[in-house]
PDB file of C-alpha atoms in Angstrom:
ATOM      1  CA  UNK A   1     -13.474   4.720   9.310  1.00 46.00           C
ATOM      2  CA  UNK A   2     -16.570   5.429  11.535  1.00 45.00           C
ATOM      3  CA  UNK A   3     -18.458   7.715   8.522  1.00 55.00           C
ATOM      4  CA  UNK A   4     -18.662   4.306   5.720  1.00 62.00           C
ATOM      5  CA  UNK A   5     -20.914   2.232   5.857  1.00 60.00           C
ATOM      6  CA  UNK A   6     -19.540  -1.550   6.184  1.00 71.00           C
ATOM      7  CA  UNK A   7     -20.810  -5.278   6.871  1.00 80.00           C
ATOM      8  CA  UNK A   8     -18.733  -7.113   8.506  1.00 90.00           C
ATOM      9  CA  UNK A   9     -19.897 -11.219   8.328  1.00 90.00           C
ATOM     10  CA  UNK A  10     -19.870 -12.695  11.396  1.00 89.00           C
ATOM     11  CA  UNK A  11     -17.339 -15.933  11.132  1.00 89.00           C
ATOM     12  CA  UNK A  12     -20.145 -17.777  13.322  1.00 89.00           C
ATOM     13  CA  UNK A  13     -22.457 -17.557  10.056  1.00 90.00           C
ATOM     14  CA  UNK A  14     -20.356 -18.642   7.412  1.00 91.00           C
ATOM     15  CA  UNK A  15     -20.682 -21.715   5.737  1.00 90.00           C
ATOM     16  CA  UNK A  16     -17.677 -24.005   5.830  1.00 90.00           C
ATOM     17  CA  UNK A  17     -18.043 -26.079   2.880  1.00 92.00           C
ATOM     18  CA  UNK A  18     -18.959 -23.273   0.109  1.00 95.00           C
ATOM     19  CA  UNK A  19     -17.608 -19.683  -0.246  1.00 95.00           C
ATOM     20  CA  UNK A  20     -19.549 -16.371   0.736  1.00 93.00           C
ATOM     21  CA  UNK A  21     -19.139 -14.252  -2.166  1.00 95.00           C
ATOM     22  CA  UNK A  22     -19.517 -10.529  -1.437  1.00 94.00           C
ATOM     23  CA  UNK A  23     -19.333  -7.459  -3.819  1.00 94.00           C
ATOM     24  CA  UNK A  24     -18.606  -3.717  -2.247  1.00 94.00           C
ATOM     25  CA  UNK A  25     -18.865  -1.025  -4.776  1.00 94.00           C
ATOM     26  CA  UNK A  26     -19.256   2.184  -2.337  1.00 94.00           C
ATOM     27  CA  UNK A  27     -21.415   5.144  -3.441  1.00 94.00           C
ATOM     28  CA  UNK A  28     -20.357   8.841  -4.195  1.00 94.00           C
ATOM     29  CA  UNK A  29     -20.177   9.818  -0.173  1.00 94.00           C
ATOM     30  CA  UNK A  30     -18.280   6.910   1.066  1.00 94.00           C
ATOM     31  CA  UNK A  31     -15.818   7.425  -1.993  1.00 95.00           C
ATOM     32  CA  UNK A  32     -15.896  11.081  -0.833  1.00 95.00           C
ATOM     33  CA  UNK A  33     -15.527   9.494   2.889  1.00 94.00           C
ATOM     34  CA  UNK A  34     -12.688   6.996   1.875  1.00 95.00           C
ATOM     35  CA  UNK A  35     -10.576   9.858  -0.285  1.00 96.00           C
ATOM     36  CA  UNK A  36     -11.170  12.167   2.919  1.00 95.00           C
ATOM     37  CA  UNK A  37      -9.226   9.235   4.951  1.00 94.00           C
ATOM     38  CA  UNK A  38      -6.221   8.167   2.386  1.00 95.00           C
ATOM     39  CA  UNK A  39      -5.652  11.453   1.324  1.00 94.00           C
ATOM     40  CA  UNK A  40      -6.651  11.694  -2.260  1.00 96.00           C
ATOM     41  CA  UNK A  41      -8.025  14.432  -4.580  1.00 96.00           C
ATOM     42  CA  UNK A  42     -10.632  11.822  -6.071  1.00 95.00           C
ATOM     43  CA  UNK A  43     -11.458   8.481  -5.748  1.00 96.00           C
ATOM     44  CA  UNK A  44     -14.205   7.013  -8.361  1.00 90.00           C
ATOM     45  CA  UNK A  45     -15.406   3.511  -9.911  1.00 91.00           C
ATOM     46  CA  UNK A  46     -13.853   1.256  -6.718  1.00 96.00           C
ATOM     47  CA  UNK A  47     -15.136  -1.939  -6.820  1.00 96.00           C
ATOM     48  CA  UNK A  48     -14.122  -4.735  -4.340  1.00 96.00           C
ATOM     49  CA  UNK A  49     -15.732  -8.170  -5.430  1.00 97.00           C
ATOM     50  CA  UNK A  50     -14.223 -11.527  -3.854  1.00 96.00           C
ATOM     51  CA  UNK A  51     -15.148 -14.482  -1.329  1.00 96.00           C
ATOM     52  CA  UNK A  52     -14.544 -15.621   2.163  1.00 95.00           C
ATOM     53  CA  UNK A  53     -13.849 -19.306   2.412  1.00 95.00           C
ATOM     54  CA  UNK A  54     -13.246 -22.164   5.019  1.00 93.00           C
ATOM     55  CA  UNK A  55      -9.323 -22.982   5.405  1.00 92.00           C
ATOM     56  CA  UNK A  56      -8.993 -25.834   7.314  1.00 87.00           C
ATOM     57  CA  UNK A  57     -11.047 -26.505  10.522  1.00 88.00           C
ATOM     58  CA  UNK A  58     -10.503 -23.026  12.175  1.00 90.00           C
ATOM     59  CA  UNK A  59      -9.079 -20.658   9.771  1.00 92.00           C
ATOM     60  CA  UNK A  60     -10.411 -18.003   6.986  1.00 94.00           C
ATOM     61  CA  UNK A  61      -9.283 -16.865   3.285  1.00 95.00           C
ATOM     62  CA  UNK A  62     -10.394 -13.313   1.831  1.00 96.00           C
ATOM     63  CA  UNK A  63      -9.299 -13.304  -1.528  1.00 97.00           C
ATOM     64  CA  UNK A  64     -10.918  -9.842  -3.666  1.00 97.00           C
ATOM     65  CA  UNK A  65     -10.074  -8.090  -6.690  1.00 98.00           C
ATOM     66  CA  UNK A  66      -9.626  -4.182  -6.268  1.00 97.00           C
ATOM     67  CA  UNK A  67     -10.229  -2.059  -8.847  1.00 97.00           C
ATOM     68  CA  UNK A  68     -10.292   1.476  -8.128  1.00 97.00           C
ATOM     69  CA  UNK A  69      -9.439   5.116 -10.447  1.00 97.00           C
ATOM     70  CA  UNK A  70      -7.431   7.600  -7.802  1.00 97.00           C
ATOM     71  CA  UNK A  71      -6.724  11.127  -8.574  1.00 96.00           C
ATOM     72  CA  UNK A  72      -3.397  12.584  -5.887  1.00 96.00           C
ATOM     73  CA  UNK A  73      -0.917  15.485  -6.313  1.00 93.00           C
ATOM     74  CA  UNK A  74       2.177  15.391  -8.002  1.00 91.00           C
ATOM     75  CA  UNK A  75       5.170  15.177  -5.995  1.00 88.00           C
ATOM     76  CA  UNK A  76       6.946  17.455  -7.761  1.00 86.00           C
ATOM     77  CA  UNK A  77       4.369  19.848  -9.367  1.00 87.00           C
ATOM     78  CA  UNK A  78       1.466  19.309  -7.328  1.00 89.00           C
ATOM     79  CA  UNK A  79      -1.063  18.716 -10.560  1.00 90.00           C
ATOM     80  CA  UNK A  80      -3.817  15.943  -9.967  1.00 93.00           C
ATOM     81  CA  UNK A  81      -2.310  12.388 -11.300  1.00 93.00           C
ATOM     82  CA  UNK A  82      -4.982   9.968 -12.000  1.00 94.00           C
ATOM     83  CA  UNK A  83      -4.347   6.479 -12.257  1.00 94.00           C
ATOM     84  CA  UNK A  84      -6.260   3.208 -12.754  1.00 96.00           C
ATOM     85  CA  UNK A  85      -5.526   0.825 -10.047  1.00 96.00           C
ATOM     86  CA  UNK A  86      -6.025  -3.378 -10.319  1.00 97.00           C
ATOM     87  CA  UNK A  87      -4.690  -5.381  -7.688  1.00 96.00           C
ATOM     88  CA  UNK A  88      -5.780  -8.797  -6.070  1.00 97.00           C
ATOM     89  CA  UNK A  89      -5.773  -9.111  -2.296  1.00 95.00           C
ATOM     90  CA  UNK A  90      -5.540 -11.758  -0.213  1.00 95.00           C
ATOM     91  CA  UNK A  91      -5.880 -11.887   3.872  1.00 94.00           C
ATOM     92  CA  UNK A  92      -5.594 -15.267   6.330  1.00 94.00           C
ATOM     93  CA  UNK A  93      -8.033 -15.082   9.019  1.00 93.00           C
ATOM     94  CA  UNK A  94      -6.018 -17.652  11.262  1.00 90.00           C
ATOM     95  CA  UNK A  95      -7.447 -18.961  14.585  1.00 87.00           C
ATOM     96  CA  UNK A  96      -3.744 -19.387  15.995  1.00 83.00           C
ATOM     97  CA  UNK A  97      -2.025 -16.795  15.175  1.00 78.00           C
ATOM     98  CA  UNK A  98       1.834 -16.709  15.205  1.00 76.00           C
ATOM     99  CA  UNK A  99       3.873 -15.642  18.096  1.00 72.00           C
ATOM    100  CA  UNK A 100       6.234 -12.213  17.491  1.00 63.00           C
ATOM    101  CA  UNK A 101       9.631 -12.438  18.978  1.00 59.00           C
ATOM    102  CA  UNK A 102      10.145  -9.045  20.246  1.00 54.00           C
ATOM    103  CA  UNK A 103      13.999  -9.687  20.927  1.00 55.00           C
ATOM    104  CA  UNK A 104      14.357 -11.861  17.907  1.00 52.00           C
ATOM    105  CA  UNK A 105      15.955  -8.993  15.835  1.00 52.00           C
ATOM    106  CA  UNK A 106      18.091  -7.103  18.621  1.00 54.00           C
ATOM    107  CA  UNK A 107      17.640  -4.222  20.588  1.00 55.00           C
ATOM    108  CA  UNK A 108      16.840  -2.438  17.194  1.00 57.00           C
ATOM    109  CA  UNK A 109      13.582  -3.753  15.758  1.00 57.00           C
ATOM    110  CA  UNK A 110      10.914  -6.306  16.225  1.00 54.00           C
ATOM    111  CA  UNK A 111      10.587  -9.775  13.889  1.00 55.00           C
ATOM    112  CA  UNK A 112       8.127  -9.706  12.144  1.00 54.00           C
ATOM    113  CA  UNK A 113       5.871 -12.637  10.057  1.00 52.00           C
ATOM    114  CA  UNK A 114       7.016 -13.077   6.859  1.00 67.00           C
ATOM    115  CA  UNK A 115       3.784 -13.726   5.820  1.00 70.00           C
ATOM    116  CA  UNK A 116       2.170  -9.929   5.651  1.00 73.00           C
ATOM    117  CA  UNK A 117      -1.427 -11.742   4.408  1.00 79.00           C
ATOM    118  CA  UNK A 118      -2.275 -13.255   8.133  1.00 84.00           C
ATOM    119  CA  UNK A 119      -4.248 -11.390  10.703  1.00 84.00           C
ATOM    120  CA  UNK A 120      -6.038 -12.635  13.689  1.00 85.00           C
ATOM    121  CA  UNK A 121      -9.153 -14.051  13.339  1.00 87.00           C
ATOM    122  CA  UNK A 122     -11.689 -12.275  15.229  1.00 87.00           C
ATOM    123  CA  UNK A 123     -15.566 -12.702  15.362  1.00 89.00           C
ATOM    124  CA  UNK A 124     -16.372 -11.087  12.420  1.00 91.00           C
ATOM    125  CA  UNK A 125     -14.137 -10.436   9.047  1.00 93.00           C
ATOM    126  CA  UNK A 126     -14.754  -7.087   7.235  1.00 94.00           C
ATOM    127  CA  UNK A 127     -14.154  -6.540   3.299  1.00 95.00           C
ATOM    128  CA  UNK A 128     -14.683  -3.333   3.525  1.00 95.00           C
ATOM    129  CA  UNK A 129     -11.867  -2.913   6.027  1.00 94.00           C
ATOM    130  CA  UNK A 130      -9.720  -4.782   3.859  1.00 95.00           C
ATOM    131  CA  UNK A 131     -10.681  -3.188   0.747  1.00 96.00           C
ATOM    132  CA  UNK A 132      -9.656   0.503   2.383  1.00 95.00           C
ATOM    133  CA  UNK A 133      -6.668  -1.237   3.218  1.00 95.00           C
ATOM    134  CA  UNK A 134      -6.197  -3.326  -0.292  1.00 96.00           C
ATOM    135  CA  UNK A 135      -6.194   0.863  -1.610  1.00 97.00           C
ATOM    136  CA  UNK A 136      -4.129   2.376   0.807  1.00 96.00           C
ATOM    137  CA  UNK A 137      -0.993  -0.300  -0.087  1.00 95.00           C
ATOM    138  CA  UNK A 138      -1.996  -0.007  -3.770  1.00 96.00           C
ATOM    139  CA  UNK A 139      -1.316   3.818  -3.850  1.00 96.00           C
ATOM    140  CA  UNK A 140       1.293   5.086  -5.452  1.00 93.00           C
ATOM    141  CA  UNK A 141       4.044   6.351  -3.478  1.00 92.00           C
ATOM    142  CA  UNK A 142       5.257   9.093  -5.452  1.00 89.00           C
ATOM    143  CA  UNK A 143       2.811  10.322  -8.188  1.00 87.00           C
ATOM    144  CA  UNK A 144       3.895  12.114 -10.955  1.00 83.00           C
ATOM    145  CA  UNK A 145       2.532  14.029 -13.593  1.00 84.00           C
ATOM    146  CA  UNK A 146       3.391  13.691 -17.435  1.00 77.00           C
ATOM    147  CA  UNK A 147       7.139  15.264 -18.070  1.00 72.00           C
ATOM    148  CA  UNK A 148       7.086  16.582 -14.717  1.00 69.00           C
ATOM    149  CA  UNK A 149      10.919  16.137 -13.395  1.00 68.00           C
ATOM    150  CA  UNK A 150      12.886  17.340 -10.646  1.00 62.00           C
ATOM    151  CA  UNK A 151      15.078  20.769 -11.132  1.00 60.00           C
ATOM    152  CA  UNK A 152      18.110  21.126  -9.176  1.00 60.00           C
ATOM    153  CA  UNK A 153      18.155  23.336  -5.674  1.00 61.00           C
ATOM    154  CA  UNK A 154      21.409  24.728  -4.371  1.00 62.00           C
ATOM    155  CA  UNK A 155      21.382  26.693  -1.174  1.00 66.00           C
ATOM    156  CA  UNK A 156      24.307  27.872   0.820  1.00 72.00           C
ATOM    157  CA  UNK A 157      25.309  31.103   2.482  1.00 76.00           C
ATOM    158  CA  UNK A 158      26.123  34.516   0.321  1.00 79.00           C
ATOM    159  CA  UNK A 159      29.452  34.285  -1.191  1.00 76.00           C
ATOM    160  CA  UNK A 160      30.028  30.949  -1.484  1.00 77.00           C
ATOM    161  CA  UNK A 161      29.361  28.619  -3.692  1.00 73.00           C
ATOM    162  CA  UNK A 162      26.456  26.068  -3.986  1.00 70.00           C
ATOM    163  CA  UNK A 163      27.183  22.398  -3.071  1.00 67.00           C
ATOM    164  CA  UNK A 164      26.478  20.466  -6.591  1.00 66.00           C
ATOM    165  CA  UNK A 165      25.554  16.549  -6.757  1.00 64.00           C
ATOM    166  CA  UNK A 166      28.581  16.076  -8.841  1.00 64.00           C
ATOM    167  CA  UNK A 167      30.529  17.798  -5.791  1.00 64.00           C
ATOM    168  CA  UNK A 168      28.954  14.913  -3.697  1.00 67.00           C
ATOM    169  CA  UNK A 169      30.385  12.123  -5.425  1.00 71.00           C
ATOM    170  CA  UNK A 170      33.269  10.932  -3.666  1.00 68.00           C
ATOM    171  CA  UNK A 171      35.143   9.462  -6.240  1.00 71.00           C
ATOM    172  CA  UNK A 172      34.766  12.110  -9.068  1.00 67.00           C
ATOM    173  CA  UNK A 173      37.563  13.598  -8.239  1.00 69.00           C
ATOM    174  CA  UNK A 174      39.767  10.829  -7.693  1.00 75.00           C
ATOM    175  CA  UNK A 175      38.752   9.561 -11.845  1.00 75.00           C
ATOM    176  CA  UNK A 176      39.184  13.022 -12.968  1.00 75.00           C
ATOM    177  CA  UNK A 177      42.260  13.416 -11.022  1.00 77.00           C
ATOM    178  CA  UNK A 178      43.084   9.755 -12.564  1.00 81.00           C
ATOM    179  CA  UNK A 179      42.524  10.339 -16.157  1.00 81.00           C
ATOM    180  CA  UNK A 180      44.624  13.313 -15.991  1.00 80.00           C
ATOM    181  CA  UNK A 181      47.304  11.793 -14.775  1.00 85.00           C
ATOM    182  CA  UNK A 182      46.874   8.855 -17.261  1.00 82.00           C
ATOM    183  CA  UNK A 183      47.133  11.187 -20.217  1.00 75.00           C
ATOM    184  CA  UNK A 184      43.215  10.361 -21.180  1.00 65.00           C
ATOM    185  CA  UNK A 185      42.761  14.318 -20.648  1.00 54.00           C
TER     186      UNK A 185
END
């Protein structure tokens, strides 16, 4: 995100026997900046506040707590949903970081780490990064206003009739068929 401000510290100046304690609590154009970028309607009162700490002789910790108030459309009506987010976060800055085996899981897909807090350590670690990041997985997926609900769509062709979700049930018929048959009609 070019447009937000950010500070990222430089792993060469931290200290390695006491925490570095940072607090990011963006003003009204980077909120405006960081809504633009995730896709919101609104984004107000996100705080970040955490440390960065030594983890051995070569590796990094992040660990924050987000707190954020998002406002997105519905899914199904399209009305603003605001909720209250509060999430902790946690990243591994590691020095060495683990080798992916692209064949590992077939033709199909790559392996992956099973540890989705690690990222490569780099010359400088950014909260702000990971606190745009921290939001983005905290989102929810599918907002949805108060008594909003899905109604039921049937399409098909004139003169015939609509495909149903009962219809779509394979074995429907067969127990309907089945309690006939057993008298429980």
């Amino acid at each position: 995100m070019s447009n937000l401000p950010t500070q990222p510290l430089r792993v060469a100046d931290l200290s390695t026997s006491k925490p570095t304690r940072f607090e990011l609590i963006p003003d009204q154009p980077a909120l405006q900046a960081i809504a633009a970028e995730l896709g919101l309607q609104g984004l107000r009162k996100l705080r970040f506040k955490g440390e960065v700490r030594a983890s051995g002789k070569r590796d990094w910790v992040l660990e924050a707590q987000l707190g954020a108030t998002v406002t997105q459309a519905c899914v199904v009506t399209l009305d603003p949903v605001t909720t209250r987010l509060e999430e902790k976060s946690e990243r591994r800055f590691v020095a060495d970081m683990p080798e992916y085996d692209d064949n590992a899981g077939g033709d199909d897909g790559v392996e992956m780490h099973e540890d989705d807090s690690l990222e490569p350590l780099g010359s400088h670690i950014d909260p702000t990064a990971v606190m745009i990041e921290a939001l983005s997985l905290a989102l929810p997926l599918y907002p949805r206003a108060d008594g909003a609900a899905m109604g039921e769509a049937n399409f098909t062709e004139p003169g015939k009739d609509a495909m149903t979700d009962e219809a779509t049930k394979p074995f429907a018929g067969l127990a309907a068929l089945r309690d006939q048959l057993s008298g429980k009609n």
